[in-house]
Tab-separated table of C-alpha atoms and ligand atoms in Angstrom:
chain	number	residue	atom	x	y	z
A	1	MET	CA	118.906	84.012	119.983
A	2	LYS	CA	117.748	87.435	118.542
A	3	LEU	CA	114.006	87.580	117.652
A	4	LEU	CA	111.901	90.127	115.848
A	5	LEU	CA	108.243	89.892	116.495
A	6	VAL	CA	106.078	91.597	113.978
A	7	ALA	CA	102.735	93.153	113.965
A	8	GLY	CA	101.022	95.427	111.721
A	9	ALA	CA	97.106	95.513	111.799
A	10	ARG	CA	94.452	95.379	114.335
A	11	PRO	CA	94.038	91.492	114.298
A	12	ASN	CA	97.782	91.113	114.770
A	13	PHE	CA	97.815	92.986	118.042
A	14	MET	CA	95.596	90.402	119.871
A	15	LYS	CA	97.976	87.580	118.614
A	16	ILE	CA	101.336	89.094	119.643
A	17	ALA	CA	100.257	90.346	123.015
A	18	PRO	CA	100.244	86.636	124.588
A	19	ILE	CA	103.554	85.954	122.862
A	20	VAL	CA	105.107	89.137	124.275
A	21	ARG	CA	103.874	87.926	127.797
A	22	ALA	CA	105.396	84.466	127.186
A	23	LEU	CA	108.718	85.916	126.004
A	24	LYS	CA	108.850	88.116	129.152
A	25	ALA	CA	108.065	85.173	131.336
A	26	GLN	CA	111.067	83.181	129.362
A	27	SER	CA	113.574	85.222	131.132
A	28	ASP	CA	111.844	84.817	134.603
A	29	PRO	CA	113.067	81.615	136.152
A	30	GLN	CA	109.979	81.615	138.587
A	31	ILE	CA	107.652	81.238	135.690
A	32	THR	CA	109.745	78.625	134.284
A	33	GLN	CA	109.170	76.522	137.074
A	34	THR	CA	105.416	76.551	136.725
A	35	CYS	CA	105.249	75.820	133.075
A	36	PRO	CA	105.427	72.129	132.213
A	37	GLN	CA	105.951	72.530	128.587
A	38	ARG	CA	108.965	74.772	129.129
A	39	SER	CA	110.602	72.785	131.836
A	40	ARG	CA	110.207	69.664	129.881
A	41	LEU	CA	111.728	71.192	126.665
A	42	ARG	CA	114.569	73.116	128.370
A	43	GLY	CA	116.062	69.980	129.688
A	44	GLY	CA	117.407	72.224	132.517
A	45	ARG	CA	119.139	74.719	130.254
A	46	VAL	CA	117.898	78.266	129.540
A	47	ALA	CA	118.296	79.502	126.007
A	48	GLN	CA	118.209	83.247	126.052
A	49	ILE	CA	115.727	84.962	123.480
A	50	GLU	CA	116.438	88.630	123.131
A	51	TYR	CA	113.257	89.902	121.422
A	52	LYS	CA	112.341	93.198	119.782
A	53	LEU	CA	108.905	94.371	118.515
A	54	VAL	CA	108.199	95.805	115.112
A	55	HIS	CA	104.999	97.721	114.361
A	56	THR	CA	104.715	98.100	110.624
A	57	GLY	CA	102.141	100.854	110.948
A	58	GLN	CA	99.632	99.195	108.355
A	59	HIS	CA	96.911	100.260	110.847
A	60	TYR	CA	97.763	103.773	112.372
A	61	ASP	CA	94.594	105.361	113.618
A	62	TYR	CA	94.297	105.636	117.464
A	63	GLU	CA	91.355	103.248	117.598
A	64	MET	CA	92.868	100.689	115.159
A	65	SER	CA	96.214	100.672	116.727
A	66	GLN	CA	97.299	102.531	119.958
A	67	ALA	CA	94.086	101.724	121.748
A	68	PHE	CA	94.992	98.063	121.273
A	69	PHE	CA	98.500	98.560	122.685
A	70	ASP	CA	97.094	100.202	125.743
A	71	ASP	CA	94.380	97.676	126.256
A	72	LEU	CA	96.473	94.629	125.785
A	73	GLU	CA	99.464	95.927	127.729
A	74	ILE	CA	101.772	95.586	124.734
A	75	PRO	CA	105.020	97.435	125.145
A	76	ARG	CA	106.111	100.234	122.935
A	77	PRO	CA	107.434	98.877	119.600
A	78	ASP	CA	111.268	99.063	119.206
A	79	PHE	CA	110.822	99.684	115.542
A	80	PHE	CA	107.987	101.567	113.843
A	81	LEU	CA	107.878	101.151	110.054
A	82	GLY	CA	105.233	103.784	109.378
A	83	ALA	CA	103.684	101.891	106.386
A	84	GLY	CA	100.150	103.515	106.239
A	85	SER	CA	97.554	103.099	103.729
A	86	GLY	CA	97.782	102.585	100.061
A	87	SER	CA	97.099	99.896	97.575
A	88	HIS	CA	98.223	96.452	98.406
A	89	ALA	CA	101.411	96.821	96.428
A	90	GLU	CA	102.192	100.069	97.829
A	91	GLN	CA	101.585	99.105	101.386
A	92	THR	CA	103.367	95.662	100.998
A	93	ALA	CA	106.394	97.424	99.355
A	94	LYS	CA	106.767	100.176	101.950
A	95	ILE	CA	106.753	97.486	104.775
A	96	MET	CA	109.338	95.462	102.898
A	97	VAL	CA	111.660	98.336	102.251
A	98	ASN	CA	111.613	99.468	105.889
A	99	LEU	CA	111.882	95.931	107.451
A	100	GLU	CA	114.890	95.302	105.333
A	101	LYS	CA	116.677	98.258	107.036
A	102	VAL	CA	115.724	97.062	110.496
A	103	CYS	CA	116.903	93.456	109.588
A	104	GLU	CA	120.255	94.911	108.358
A	105	GLU	CA	120.751	96.922	111.231
A	106	HIS	CA	119.458	94.489	114.008
A	107	ARG	CA	120.462	91.085	112.367
A	108	PRO	CA	117.786	88.761	113.885
A	109	ASP	CA	117.985	85.022	113.789
A	110	LEU	CA	114.388	84.704	113.696
A	111	VAL	CA	111.437	86.811	112.415
A	112	VAL	CA	108.097	85.701	113.951
A	113	VAL	CA	104.854	86.856	111.923
A	114	VAL	CA	101.344	86.325	112.799
A	115	GLY	CA	98.015	85.875	111.046
A	116	ASN	CA	97.371	86.738	107.329
A	117	VAL	CA	97.565	90.534	106.715
A	118	ASN	CA	99.931	92.361	104.271
A	119	SER	CA	102.455	92.938	107.077
A	120	THR	CA	102.711	89.134	107.542
A	121	LEU	CA	103.400	88.597	103.991
A	122	ALA	CA	105.782	91.531	103.494
A	123	CYS	CA	107.894	90.652	106.579
A	124	SER	CA	108.199	86.952	105.852
A	125	ILE	CA	109.379	87.507	102.205
A	126	VAL	CA	112.031	90.165	103.520
A	127	ALA	CA	113.397	87.884	106.324
A	128	LYS	CA	113.553	84.743	104.122
A	129	LYS	CA	115.290	86.521	101.372
A	130	MET	CA	117.996	87.721	103.814
A	131	GLY	CA	118.652	84.141	105.102
A	132	ILE	CA	116.725	84.737	108.316
A	133	LYS	CA	114.579	81.962	109.559
A	134	VAL	CA	110.749	82.718	109.613
A	135	ALA	CA	108.183	81.402	112.127
A	136	HIS	CA	104.452	81.921	111.086
A	137	VAL	CA	101.917	81.823	114.029
A	138	GLU	CA	98.422	80.815	112.803
A	139	ALA	CA	99.739	78.933	109.832
A	140	GLY	CA	97.837	76.420	107.558
A	141	LEU	CA	94.421	78.071	107.677
A	142	ARG	CA	92.924	78.004	104.171
A	143	SER	CA	89.571	79.356	102.703
A	144	PHE	CA	90.408	77.945	99.328
A	145	ASP	CA	89.220	81.426	97.964
A	146	LEU	CA	91.980	83.232	96.177
A	147	SER	CA	89.835	86.448	95.718
A	148	MET	CA	90.683	86.994	99.488
A	149	PRO	CA	93.951	88.981	99.803
A	150	GLU	CA	94.400	87.189	103.206
A	151	GLU	CA	94.261	83.738	101.393
A	152	ILE	CA	97.142	84.818	99.174
A	153	ASN	CA	99.098	86.032	102.220
A	154	ARG	CA	98.568	82.891	104.080
A	155	ILE	CA	99.701	80.597	101.216
A	156	VAL	CA	102.878	82.661	100.337
A	157	THR	CA	103.800	83.021	104.050
A	158	ASP	CA	103.425	79.347	104.721
A	159	SER	CA	105.230	78.402	101.661
A	160	ILE	CA	108.507	80.067	102.781
A	161	SER	CA	108.205	79.873	106.673
A	162	ASP	CA	110.693	77.496	108.541
A	163	TYR	CA	108.362	76.988	111.566
A	164	LEU	CA	104.625	76.585	111.267
A	165	PHE	CA	102.462	77.099	114.434
A	166	VAL	CA	98.987	75.959	113.909
A	167	THR	CA	95.670	76.632	115.674
A	168	GLU	CA	93.494	73.795	114.569
A	169	LYS	CA	93.857	70.244	113.107
A	170	SER	CA	92.407	71.451	109.565
A	171	GLY	CA	95.636	73.672	109.344
A	172	VAL	CA	97.955	70.705	109.900
A	173	ALA	CA	96.172	68.605	107.353
A	174	ASN	CA	96.429	71.489	104.834
A	175	LEU	CA	99.965	72.047	105.364
A	176	LYS	CA	100.691	68.231	105.011
A	177	LYS	CA	98.764	68.215	101.813
A	178	GLU	CA	100.999	71.052	100.423
A	179	GLY	CA	104.019	68.920	101.078
A	180	LYS	CA	105.386	70.697	104.296
A	181	PRO	CA	107.677	68.468	106.422
A	182	GLU	CA	105.783	67.200	109.487
A	183	ALA	CA	108.877	68.249	111.557
A	184	ARG	CA	108.284	71.916	110.977
A	185	ILE	CA	104.571	71.690	111.788
A	186	PHE	CA	103.563	72.566	115.518
A	187	PHE	CA	99.999	72.342	116.523
A	188	ASP	CA	100.142	74.600	119.620
A	189	GLY	CA	96.629	76.007	120.157
A	190	ASN	CA	95.407	79.462	119.466
A	191	VAL	CA	97.069	82.684	120.659
A	192	MET	CA	93.909	84.688	119.960
A	193	ILE	CA	92.169	82.615	122.648
A	194	ASP	CA	95.178	83.061	125.020
A	195	ASN	CA	94.616	86.725	124.713
A	196	LEU	CA	90.682	86.435	125.109
A	197	LEU	CA	90.949	84.292	128.266
A	198	TYR	CA	93.608	86.521	129.824
A	199	ASN	CA	91.361	89.437	129.275
A	200	LEU	CA	88.217	87.891	130.436
A	201	ASP	CA	89.335	88.494	134.012
A	202	ARG	CA	90.156	91.991	133.369
A	203	VAL	CA	87.028	93.204	131.461
A	204	LYS	CA	84.661	95.164	133.531
A	205	ALA	CA	81.553	97.304	132.684
A	206	ASN	CA	83.537	100.500	133.272
A	207	HIS	CA	85.577	99.647	130.173
A	208	VAL	CA	82.458	100.436	128.162
A	209	GLN	CA	81.255	103.897	127.452
A	210	PHE	CA	77.771	103.175	126.982
A	211	ARG	CA	77.228	105.964	124.439
A	212	ARG	CA	73.510	105.387	124.397
A	213	ARG	CA	71.097	104.560	127.166
A	214	GLU	CA	69.363	102.086	125.107
A	215	LEU	CA	72.461	99.830	124.826
A	216	LYS	CA	72.917	99.534	128.682
A	217	GLU	CA	69.228	98.752	128.875
A	218	ASN	CA	69.419	95.942	126.373
A	219	ILE	CA	72.368	93.959	127.815
A	220	GLY	CA	72.040	90.338	126.692
A	221	LYS	CA	69.344	91.176	124.141
A	222	TYR	CA	71.016	93.114	121.521
A	223	LEU	CA	73.208	91.845	118.549
A	224	PHE	CA	76.761	92.881	118.029
A	225	MET	CA	78.010	93.123	114.528
A	226	THR	CA	81.301	93.667	112.681
A	227	LEU	CA	81.742	94.038	108.898
A	228	HIS	CA	84.662	94.939	106.766
A	229	ARG	CA	85.416	92.381	104.165
A	230	PRO	CA	85.806	93.865	100.615
A	231	SER	CA	83.289	91.188	99.386
A	232	ASN	CA	80.626	92.630	101.610
A	233	VAL	CA	81.364	96.367	101.598
A	234	ASN	CA	83.102	97.342	98.384
A	235	ASN	CA	80.151	96.851	96.096
A	236	LYS	CA	77.274	99.133	96.283
A	237	GLU	CA	74.343	96.606	95.533
A	238	THR	CA	75.806	94.191	98.060
A	239	LEU	CA	76.020	96.677	100.838
A	240	GLU	CA	72.632	98.060	100.168
A	241	ARG	CA	71.232	94.476	100.266
A	242	ILE	CA	73.096	93.920	103.579
A	243	ALA	CA	71.830	97.289	105.065
A	244	GLY	CA	68.108	96.406	104.008
A	245	VAL	CA	68.207	92.897	105.808
A	246	LEU	CA	69.919	94.495	108.825
A	247	GLY	CA	67.270	97.081	109.049
A	248	GLY	CA	64.512	94.439	109.292
A	249	ILE	CA	66.535	92.606	111.983
A	250	ALA	CA	67.199	95.686	113.964
A	251	GLY	CA	63.375	96.241	114.291
A	252	GLU	CA	63.308	93.045	116.419
A	253	ALA	CA	66.635	93.587	118.258
A	254	PRO	CA	68.956	96.548	118.304
A	255	ILE	CA	72.246	96.063	116.691
A	256	ILE	CA	75.545	97.463	118.042
A	257	PHE	CA	77.891	98.121	115.142
A	258	PRO	CA	81.431	99.511	115.633
A	259	VAL	CA	82.343	100.484	111.990
A	260	HIS	CA	85.660	99.762	110.523
A	261	PRO	CA	87.145	102.798	108.584
A	262	ARG	CA	86.705	100.927	105.233
A	263	THR	CA	83.046	100.203	105.780
A	264	SER	CA	82.583	103.811	107.096
A	265	LYS	CA	84.057	105.050	103.794
A	266	MET	CA	82.001	102.833	101.743
A	267	LEU	CA	78.705	103.850	103.367
A	268	ASP	CA	79.508	107.389	102.888
A	269	GLN	CA	80.629	106.958	99.140
A	270	PHE	CA	77.464	104.964	98.390
A	271	GLY	CA	75.057	107.254	100.314
A	272	ILE	CA	73.664	104.306	102.268
A	273	GLU	CA	72.005	105.166	105.555
A	274	LEU	CA	71.593	102.496	108.158
A	275	SER	CA	68.366	102.055	110.373
A	276	LYS	CA	68.311	104.033	113.466
A	277	ASN	CA	68.114	100.795	115.400
A	278	ILE	CA	71.676	100.017	114.226
A	279	TYR	CA	74.020	102.006	116.614
A	280	GLN	CA	77.113	102.823	114.756
A	281	LEU	CA	80.197	103.276	116.999
A	282	PRO	CA	83.584	104.240	116.181
A	283	PRO	CA	86.184	101.197	115.984
A	284	LEU	CA	86.460	100.100	119.705
A	285	GLY	CA	89.304	99.074	121.899
A	286	PHE	CA	89.652	95.395	122.779
A	287	LEU	CA	88.211	95.507	126.175
A	288	GLU	CA	85.108	97.637	125.303
A	289	SER	CA	84.498	95.389	122.321
A	290	LEU	CA	84.871	92.216	124.370
A	291	TYR	CA	82.470	93.435	126.947
A	292	LEU	CA	80.018	94.300	124.470
A	293	TRP	CA	79.924	91.105	122.330
A	294	LYS	CA	80.275	88.800	125.435
A	295	HIS	CA	76.916	90.233	126.428
A	296	ALA	CA	75.185	89.972	123.151
A	297	ALA	CA	72.415	87.551	122.262
A	298	LEU	CA	74.340	86.833	119.096
A	299	VAL	CA	77.270	88.084	116.986
A	300	ILE	CA	77.172	88.738	113.186
A	301	THR	CA	80.546	89.095	111.581
A	302	ASP	CA	82.660	88.690	108.603
A	303	SER	CA	85.981	88.841	110.632
A	304	GLY	CA	88.251	85.812	111.296
A	305	GLY	CA	89.103	86.514	114.844
A	306	LEU	CA	85.407	86.823	116.009
A	307	GLN	CA	84.494	83.514	114.538
A	308	GLU	CA	86.933	82.000	116.924
A	309	GLU	CA	86.498	84.164	119.922
A	310	THR	CA	82.749	83.506	120.008
A	311	THR	CA	83.408	79.749	119.655
A	312	ALA	CA	85.658	80.026	122.625
A	313	LEU	CA	83.101	81.566	124.741
A	314	GLY	CA	80.089	79.722	123.327
A	315	ILE	CA	78.240	82.699	121.864
A	316	PRO	CA	76.264	82.101	118.780
A	317	CYS	CA	77.931	83.685	115.647
A	318	LEU	CA	76.615	84.066	112.178
A	319	THR	CA	79.230	84.699	109.561
A	320	LEU	CA	78.434	86.510	106.386
A	321	ARG	CA	80.818	84.814	104.253
A	322	GLU	CA	80.750	81.901	101.825
A	323	ASN	CA	83.738	80.051	103.456
A	324	THR	CA	85.889	80.006	106.326
A	325	GLU	CA	89.495	79.331	106.816
A	326	ARG	CA	88.709	78.261	110.467
A	327	PRO	CA	86.396	75.317	109.884
A	328	VAL	CA	86.685	74.041	113.477
A	329	THR	CA	84.514	77.005	114.539
A	330	VAL	CA	81.690	75.531	112.288
A	331	VAL	CA	82.355	71.817	112.840
A	332	GLU	CA	82.747	72.075	116.612
A	333	GLY	CA	81.962	75.624	117.610
A	334	THR	CA	79.030	77.938	117.593
A	335	ASN	CA	79.715	79.481	114.158
A	336	LYS	CA	77.380	79.143	111.083
A	337	LEU	CA	78.155	80.615	107.640
A	338	VAL	CA	75.135	82.428	106.268
A	339	LYS	CA	74.214	84.017	102.992
A	340	ILE	CA	72.523	87.558	103.268
A	341	GLU	CA	69.213	86.139	102.154
A	342	GLU	CA	69.303	83.645	104.959
A	343	LEU	CA	70.392	86.010	107.676
A	344	ALA	CA	67.006	87.261	109.111
A	345	LYS	CA	65.799	83.593	109.375
A	346	GLU	CA	69.043	82.444	111.082
A	347	VAL	CA	68.849	85.421	113.598
A	348	ALA	CA	65.300	84.660	114.328
A	349	GLU	CA	66.332	80.978	115.144
A	350	VAL	CA	69.078	82.068	117.620
A	351	LEU	CA	66.839	84.745	119.253
A	352	ALA	CA	64.180	81.810	119.749
A	353	GLY	CA	66.715	79.797	121.585
A	354	ARG	CA	67.531	77.364	118.825
A	355	GLY	CA	71.261	78.669	118.130
A	356	LYS	CA	73.898	76.306	117.733
A	357	ARG	CA	75.561	74.910	120.768
A	358	GLY	CA	79.256	74.139	120.489
A	359	LYS	CA	82.435	72.937	122.209
A	360	VAL	CA	85.705	74.530	122.746
A	361	PRO	CA	88.325	73.207	120.103
A	362	GLU	CA	91.400	71.111	121.327
A	363	LEU	CA	94.234	73.244	122.847
A	364	TRP	CA	92.273	76.408	122.896
A	365	ASP	CA	93.150	76.691	126.691
A	366	GLY	CA	95.078	79.890	126.985
A	367	ARG	CA	98.669	78.364	126.838
A	368	ALA	CA	99.384	78.506	123.042
A	369	ALA	CA	101.955	81.299	123.414
A	370	GLU	CA	103.718	79.330	126.077
A	371	ARG	CA	104.067	76.328	123.865
A	372	ILE	CA	105.330	78.482	120.924
A	373	VAL	CA	107.995	80.099	123.164
A	374	ALA	CA	108.954	76.800	124.471
A	375	VAL	CA	109.524	75.410	120.870
A	376	ILE	CA	111.445	78.629	120.022
A	377	GLU	CA	113.555	78.164	123.089
A	378	HIS	CA	114.306	74.661	122.111
A	379	LEU	CA	115.126	75.627	118.564
A	380	ALA	CA	117.479	78.305	120.028
A	381	GLN	CA	119.531	75.694	121.895
A	382	ARG	CA	119.450	72.674	119.670
A	383	SER	CA	120.420	71.997	116.055
A	384	GLN	CA	117.781	71.991	113.222
A	385	GLY	CA	117.607	68.119	113.255
A	386	GLU	CA	115.983	68.087	116.489
A	387	TYR	CA	112.736	69.810	115.882
A	388	GLY	CA	111.147	66.333	115.972
A	389	GLN	CA	112.065	66.138	119.771
A	390	ALA	CA	110.453	69.487	120.501
A	391	GLN	CA	107.267	68.136	118.790
A	392	SER	CA	107.021	64.956	120.540
A	393	ASN	CA	107.616	66.724	123.773
A	394	LEU	CA	104.697	69.246	123.135
A	395	ALA	CA	102.554	66.341	121.902
A	396	HIS	CA	102.811	64.824	125.296
A	397	SER	CA	102.473	68.003	127.280
B	401	LIG	C1	93.136	94.412	107.134
B	401	LIG	C2	93.485	93.037	106.684
B	401	LIG	C3	92.474	92.091	107.144
B	401	LIG	C4	91.943	92.263	108.576
B	401	LIG	C5	91.506	93.703	108.832
B	401	LIG	C6	91.269	94.115	110.194
B	401	LIG	C7	95.040	92.788	104.833
B	401	LIG	C8	95.155	92.291	103.517
B	401	LIG	N1	93.818	92.812	105.330
B	401	LIG	O1	92.052	94.769	106.205
B	401	LIG	O2	92.782	90.761	107.032
B	401	LIG	O3	90.878	91.578	108.904
B	401	LIG	O4	92.791	94.495	108.507
B	401	LIG	O5	91.033	95.483	110.498
B	401	LIG	O6	96.020	92.988	105.463
B	401	LIG	N2	92.322	102.622	107.530
B	401	LIG	C9	92.283	103.726	108.459
B	401	LIG	N3	92.777	103.614	109.695
B	401	LIG	C10	93.579	102.693	109.887
B	401	LIG	C11	93.703	101.472	109.137
B	401	LIG	C12	93.083	101.685	107.825
B	401	LIG	O7	91.431	104.665	108.146
B	401	LIG	O8	94.275	102.764	110.926
B	401	LIG	C13	91.663	102.604	106.299
B	401	LIG	C14	92.586	102.565	105.090
B	401	LIG	O9	93.098	103.916	104.745
B	401	LIG	C15	91.812	101.918	104.146
B	401	LIG	C16	90.854	100.911	104.879
B	401	LIG	O10	90.875	101.540	106.168
B	401	LIG	O11	91.022	102.801	103.306
B	401	LIG	C17	91.506	99.360	104.848
B	401	LIG	O12	92.531	99.425	105.514
B	401	LIG	P1	93.667	98.185	105.223
B	401	LIG	O13	94.739	98.136	106.195
B	401	LIG	O14	94.204	98.397	103.794
B	401	LIG	O15	92.846	96.761	105.204
B	401	LIG	P2	91.678	96.373	106.097
B	401	LIG	O16	90.527	96.328	105.288
B	401	LIG	O17	91.737	97.020	107.532
């Protein structure tokens, strides 16, 4: 089977790294012996998966892209589509045109897309229209908020994907409600958490450039924040309100804030200055960022990935959004959705030791990518009618 694995934006890179590792292991007979999912599914036969990596170029700055490839040990992409910035239509269109050429030349049997970014949408549409099977990793998540471009990307991608790999039970329920055949849905766990657990052993203080002495001295006491959603940063009044509330909070505990390019642009454009106790950093590599948030008293974010990662490590997380497509992080984990006007009070609660405690969701055990590759391997060697067997084997693993 010829497989194309696609990544385009920062949150995609964390998701493909474990899949690449599992695909590499697929061709290593020694690893096969130690993976129960795979030996059970293989039934003694090895289906060869030949894979190539596509980078769409949606994110292109060193800090947003190459730093992640280096940190996460992702090999050099085989194809680079050079999409770059632009309006959603421009970006999506460029990726589509360029991926079509790659598919014409390479003729894959399966295109694997991850997450919810414009690259995910663009590549799933191109593959499907060329008669190539599509697998979506992180399928089924829904915020039910169509003002988020990611929600549109998720819905469209899921609606045309042949194989739906799901991180949490809410995703399975959403897909069933939307009428997706059960046999195409695979509850496999969370590749983002595979990546996190793999890197926990690797992350060391020397990955961090403590750009300021105060940060080093405040390990365990500072807050870590990321903010980039259009709903929080694209409107001057909203961003001013957030900056004002954060200024008050930073008077109590310093805030480390790696700033996303969009947010940085908006702060400049609106002429908003942040309090001096908010330490603005450039976008960080994965390991530096992990070290800093893992040692934070609390994380404030509007990102999808950090809601999950903080839940996996039991770090309190306040999410500045009205909804989340990852409800398990709220129901079972350490995540809480907060409005801007509630933020200061909620931060004070956590700092007083009354933060939310949580548990790690089912199958967030670091082995999701292995399960995904096991299913793909199974699909590669059996006919379509036998997805059900792959599922029942997985369910018992
Ligand atoms: C994208 C994803 C979002 C994800 C986020 C993480 C979509 C619809 N959104 O949003 O789900 O959470 O990435 O980062 O795909 N820019 C740079 N350098 C870069 C990349 C972007 O300066 O390497 C600038 C762009 O020019 C643009 C802004 O940052 O002005 C936004 O980039 P874009 O990729 O359009 O969307 P994100 O907001 O990053």
